[in-house]
Structures are given as structure tokens and as C-alpha cells.
PDB file of C-alpha atoms in Angstrom:
ATOM      1  CA  MET A   1       0.085   0.006   0.012  1.00 66.00           C
ATOM      2  CA  ASN A   2       1.294   3.505  -0.951  1.00 84.00           C
ATOM      3  CA  ILE A   3      -0.223   6.562   0.577  1.00 91.00           C
ATOM      4  CA  HIS A   4       1.009  10.251   0.496  1.00 93.00           C
ATOM      5  CA  GLU A   5       2.022  12.321   2.929  1.00 92.00           C
ATOM      6  CA  TYR A   6      -1.130  14.161   3.202  1.00 94.00           C
ATOM      7  CA  GLN A   7      -2.941  10.695   3.953  1.00 94.00           C
ATOM      8  CA  ALA A   8      -0.507   9.435   6.606  1.00 91.00           C
ATOM      9  CA  LYS A   9      -0.510  12.711   8.233  1.00 92.00           C
ATOM     10  CA  GLU A  10      -3.991  12.558   8.553  1.00 94.00           C
ATOM     11  CA  LEU A  11      -3.659   9.140  10.231  1.00 92.00           C
ATOM     12  CA  LEU A  12      -1.269  10.260  12.299  1.00 90.00           C
ATOM     13  CA  ALA A  13      -3.425  13.401  13.311  1.00 93.00           C
ATOM     14  CA  LYS A  14      -6.512  11.236  13.979  1.00 95.00           C
ATOM     15  CA  TYR A  15      -4.270   9.134  16.890  1.00 95.00           C
ATOM     16  CA  GLY A  16      -2.829  12.652  18.647  1.00 95.00           C
ATOM     17  CA  VAL A  17       0.634  12.779  16.928  1.00 90.00           C
ATOM     18  CA  GLY A  18       1.564  16.943  16.646  1.00 88.00           C
ATOM     19  CA  ILE A  19       1.510  17.495  13.243  1.00 88.00           C
ATOM     20  CA  PRO A  20       1.683  20.905  11.053  1.00 89.00           C
ATOM     21  CA  ALA A  21      -1.659  22.009   9.646  1.00 93.00           C
ATOM     22  CA  GLY A  22      -2.164  21.309   5.827  1.00 97.00           C
ATOM     23  CA  ILE A  23      -4.497  20.941   3.422  1.00 97.00           C
ATOM     24  CA  PRO A  24      -4.248  19.026   0.143  1.00 98.00           C
ATOM     25  CA  ALA A  25      -4.791  20.735  -3.281  1.00 98.00           C
ATOM     26  CA  LEU A  26      -5.554  19.359  -6.620  1.00 98.00           C
ATOM     27  CA  THR A  27      -5.513  22.673  -8.377  1.00 98.00           C
ATOM     28  CA  VAL A  28      -3.587  26.256  -8.328  1.00 98.00           C
ATOM     29  CA  GLU A  29      -6.881  27.824  -7.157  1.00 98.00           C
ATOM     30  CA  GLU A  30      -7.093  24.920  -4.341  1.00 98.00           C
ATOM     31  CA  ALA A  31      -3.398  25.820  -3.461  1.00 98.00           C
ATOM     32  CA  VAL A  32      -4.031  29.284  -2.786  1.00 98.00           C
ATOM     33  CA  ALA A  33      -7.312  28.340  -0.901  1.00 98.00           C
ATOM     34  CA  ALA A  34      -5.604  26.159   1.587  1.00 98.00           C
ATOM     35  CA  ALA A  35      -2.708  28.803   1.912  1.00 98.00           C
ATOM     36  CA  LYS A  36      -5.346  31.439   3.228  1.00 98.00           C
ATOM     37  CA  GLN A  37      -6.850  28.863   5.700  1.00 97.00           C
ATOM     38  CA  LEU A  38      -3.442  28.371   7.337  1.00 97.00           C
ATOM     39  CA  PRO A  39      -2.024  30.697   9.747  1.00 93.00           C
ATOM     40  CA  GLY A  40       1.637  31.719   7.648  1.00 89.00           C
ATOM     41  CA  PRO A  41       3.377  33.616   7.092  1.00 93.00           C
ATOM     42  CA  LEU A  42       5.170  31.052   5.980  1.00 96.00           C
ATOM     43  CA  TYR A  43       3.866  27.984   3.854  1.00 98.00           C
ATOM     44  CA  VAL A  44       5.556  24.758   2.714  1.00 97.00           C
ATOM     45  CA  VAL A  45       4.242  23.449  -0.802  1.00 98.00           C
ATOM     46  CA  LYS A  46       4.950  19.878  -1.291  1.00 98.00           C
ATOM     47  CA  ALA A  47       4.540  17.668  -4.589  1.00 98.00           C
ATOM     48  CA  GLN A  48       2.247  14.542  -3.962  1.00 97.00           C
ATOM     49  CA  ILE A  49       4.229  11.436  -5.612  1.00 96.00           C
ATOM     50  CA  HIS A  50       5.187   8.275  -4.572  1.00 94.00           C
ATOM     51  CA  ALA A  51       8.817   8.987  -4.400  1.00 92.00           C
ATOM     52  CA  GLY A  52      11.339  10.146  -1.691  1.00 87.00           C
ATOM     53  CA  GLY A  53      13.337  12.743  -2.643  1.00 91.00           C
ATOM     54  CA  ARG A  54      11.195  15.285  -3.562  1.00 94.00           C
ATOM     55  CA  GLY A  55      12.809  18.205  -2.335  1.00 93.00           C
ATOM     56  CA  LYS A  56      16.193  17.561  -4.025  1.00 94.00           C
ATOM     57  CA  GLY A  57      14.345  16.430  -7.389  1.00 96.00           C
ATOM     58  CA  LYS A  58      13.969  18.130 -10.697  1.00 97.00           C
ATOM     59  CA  PHE A  59      11.242  19.186 -12.762  1.00 98.00           C
ATOM     60  CA  LYS A  60      11.566  18.151 -16.543  1.00 97.00           C
ATOM     61  CA  GLU A  61       9.536  21.098 -18.018  1.00 96.00           C
ATOM     62  CA  LEU A  62      11.280  23.900 -15.616  1.00 95.00           C
ATOM     63  CA  PRO A  63      14.800  25.214 -16.141  1.00 94.00           C
ATOM     64  CA  ALA A  64      17.869  23.322 -14.271  1.00 91.00           C
ATOM     65  CA  ASP A  65      18.036  25.884 -11.525  1.00 93.00           C
ATOM     66  CA  ALA A  66      14.502  25.726 -10.432  1.00 94.00           C
ATOM     67  CA  LYS A  67      13.360  24.301  -7.618  1.00 95.00           C
ATOM     68  CA  GLY A  68      12.429  20.949  -6.431  1.00 96.00           C
ATOM     69  CA  GLY A  69       8.947  19.427  -5.411  1.00 97.00           C
ATOM     70  CA  VAL A  70       9.084  20.978  -1.881  1.00 97.00           C
ATOM     71  CA  ARG A  71       9.429  24.359  -1.636  1.00 98.00           C
ATOM     72  CA  LEU A  72       8.978  26.975   1.486  1.00 96.00           C
ATOM     73  CA  ALA A  73       6.761  30.242   0.209  1.00 98.00           C
ATOM     74  CA  LYS A  74       6.903  33.406   2.358  1.00 97.00           C
ATOM     75  CA  SER A  75       3.424  34.709   1.002  1.00 97.00           C
ATOM     76  CA  VAL A  76       0.187  33.536  -0.564  1.00 98.00           C
ATOM     77  CA  GLU A  77       1.291  35.015  -3.702  1.00 98.00           C
ATOM     78  CA  GLU A  78       4.411  32.169  -3.649  1.00 98.00           C
ATOM     79  CA  VAL A  79       2.403  29.262  -3.320  1.00 98.00           C
ATOM     80  CA  GLU A  80       0.225  30.476  -6.334  1.00 98.00           C
ATOM     81  CA  ALA A  81       3.391  30.385  -8.389  1.00 98.00           C
ATOM     82  CA  PHE A  82       4.924  27.663  -6.813  1.00 98.00           C
ATOM     83  CA  ALA A  83       1.757  25.595  -7.371  1.00 98.00           C
ATOM     84  CA  ARG A  84       1.305  26.978 -10.818  1.00 98.00           C
ATOM     85  CA  GLU A  85       5.121  25.409 -11.859  1.00 98.00           C
ATOM     86  CA  MET A  86       4.533  22.013  -9.749  1.00 98.00           C
ATOM     87  CA  LEU A  87       0.775  20.968 -10.933  1.00 98.00           C
ATOM     88  CA  GLY A  88       0.811  19.097 -14.128  1.00 98.00           C
ATOM     89  CA  ASN A  89       4.832  18.746 -14.536  1.00 98.00           C
ATOM     90  CA  THR A  90       7.292  15.574 -14.382  1.00 98.00           C
ATOM     91  CA  LEU A  91       9.170  15.450 -10.946  1.00 98.00           C
ATOM     92  CA  VAL A  92      12.369  13.254 -11.439  1.00 97.00           C
ATOM     93  CA  THR A  93      14.014  12.222  -8.229  1.00 96.00           C
ATOM     94  CA  ILE A  94      16.670   9.730  -6.903  1.00 93.00           C
ATOM     95  CA  GLN A  95      13.423   7.126  -6.561  1.00 93.00           C
ATOM     96  CA  THR A  96      11.638   7.661  -9.661  1.00 95.00           C
ATOM     97  CA  GLY A  97      14.315   7.161 -12.397  1.00 93.00           C
ATOM     98  CA  GLU A  98      14.667   9.263 -15.608  1.00 94.00           C
ATOM     99  CA  ALA A  99      10.863   9.008 -16.205  1.00 96.00           C
ATOM    100  CA  GLY A 100       9.761  10.917 -13.118  1.00 97.00           C
ATOM    101  CA  LYS A 101       6.201  11.364 -12.020  1.00 97.00           C
ATOM    102  CA  GLN A 102       3.815  13.566 -12.990  1.00 98.00           C
ATOM    103  CA  VAL A 103       2.341  16.240 -10.081  1.00 98.00           C
ATOM    104  CA  ASN A 104      -1.348  16.200  -9.837  1.00 98.00           C
ATOM    105  CA  ARG A 105      -1.909  16.730  -6.278  1.00 98.00           C
ATOM    106  CA  LEU A 106      -0.261  19.340  -3.781  1.00 98.00           C
ATOM    107  CA  TYR A 107      -0.023  19.712   0.321  1.00 98.00           C
ATOM    108  CA  VAL A 108       0.219  22.939   1.752  1.00 98.00           C
ATOM    109  CA  THR A 109       1.292  23.195   5.140  1.00 97.00           C
ATOM    110  CA  ASP A 110       1.837  25.513   7.700  1.00 95.00           C
ATOM    111  CA  GLY A 111       5.510  26.891   8.133  1.00 93.00           C
ATOM    112  CA  VAL A 112       6.748  25.897  11.692  1.00 86.00           C
ATOM    113  CA  ASP A 113      10.084  25.749  13.084  1.00 82.00           C
ATOM    114  CA  ILE A 114      11.378  22.423  13.730  1.00 80.00           C
ATOM    115  CA  ALA A 115      12.856  21.362  16.946  1.00 84.00           C
ATOM    116  CA  LYS A 116      12.523  17.858  15.992  1.00 84.00           C
ATOM    117  CA  GLU A 117      11.646  15.511  12.947  1.00 81.00           C
ATOM    118  CA  TYR A 118      11.254  12.086  12.338  1.00 83.00           C
ATOM    119  CA  TYR A 119      10.476   9.708   9.221  1.00 84.00           C
ATOM    120  CA  LEU A 120       8.796   6.633   9.811  1.00 81.00           C
ATOM    121  CA  SER A 121       7.940   3.625   7.124  1.00 82.00           C
ATOM    122  CA  MET A 122       6.389   0.517   7.375  1.00 83.00           C
ATOM    123  CA  LEU A 123       6.347  -2.188   4.939  1.00 85.00           C
ATOM    124  CA  VAL A 124       6.183  -5.682   4.443  1.00 89.00           C
ATOM    125  CA  ASP A 125       9.338  -7.872   4.386  1.00 88.00           C
ATOM    126  CA  ARG A 126       8.483 -10.404   1.744  1.00 90.00           C
ATOM    127  CA  LYS A 127      10.820 -12.927   2.866  1.00 92.00           C
ATOM    128  CA  THR A 128       9.665 -13.300   6.232  1.00 92.00           C
ATOM    129  CA  GLY A 129       6.112 -11.926   6.018  1.00 92.00           C
ATOM    130  CA  ARG A 130       6.228  -9.802   8.837  1.00 94.00           C
ATOM    131  CA  VAL A 131       5.809  -5.877   8.658  1.00 93.00           C
ATOM    132  CA  ALA A 132       9.640  -3.639   9.251  1.00 91.00           C
ATOM    133  CA  VAL A 133       9.298  -0.547  10.871  1.00 90.00           C
ATOM    134  CA  ILE A 134      11.890   1.958  10.105  1.00 89.00           C
ATOM    135  CA  ALA A 135      12.282   4.972  11.583  1.00 90.00           C
ATOM    136  CA  SER A 136      15.161   7.808  11.303  1.00 90.00           C
ATOM    137  CA  THR A 137      15.896  11.513  12.071  1.00 89.00           C
ATOM    138  CA  GLU A 138      16.913  11.567   7.901  1.00 80.00           C
ATOM    139  CA  GLY A 139      14.607  11.028   5.443  1.00 70.00           C
ATOM    140  CA  GLY A 140      13.509  11.935   2.107  1.00 54.00           C
TER     141      GLY A 140
END
């Protein structure tokens, strides 16, 4: 089962884990509306694809010096600009290979000062038939 970041965070929040406020968006207009619902003044705009390394990734359709699939926006106008650049374009990361994956959904979150950050993954070890849980302070 693959779930996106926004889906995982909804599950974590349901069980009391503290996470930054965030809203998924399928369109530029939805991304702008999401930002307006969040406290600001910082926002994080994240491409939702099933691959790690989104922040370090590159979009096929954008210049080589363009930012990746996780961007810090300092205004609602920047959220709009980032959404326009990401939605519908192909994000290439270390995990997607050269083909990349098209970005059809964004996750707009409140920008927060992070004291500690953890990454958690659960997967089925097919050899043993058991669930493996991986936790780390480094991720992507």
C-alpha cells in the first residue's frame, strides 16, 4: 500500500500525533485557498508523488536551476507561483528514475520552526512475511 504524505499525516493526527496543519490541493486555486486557511506567514508547498527525494528532485519541464518538489513560500502569492510550476509537470527524483512522475496533487502546510523531525516507514518484508518498521531522523 502506498499512501501520500497528506494521507499519512491525517492518520497520525487522528491518533494524537502533533503535525503541522496542512491541506491537499488538486489545482492552483485550491492551493491558494489552502494557504489562506493556514496561519502563515510561511507555507510549505509539497508535490505529492510516491517517491522520496522530492525536495532535491528536478522538474523536466522547468529550467535546471528551478527548485524541486518541496518549497518554502513566504506569501500566498509564492504559493500560487509554486503551484503553477509544479502541478501537471514531471518531477524526477532519485527514486523515480529518468521517467519521473507527474505531479497531480500538492500538500500545502503551515511553515513551522522544527525542533525535532522523524521519518517513519512501514513495509512488508516479503521474505519473512512480517511488517518492518523503520524510523530515522533523516529522510526523503
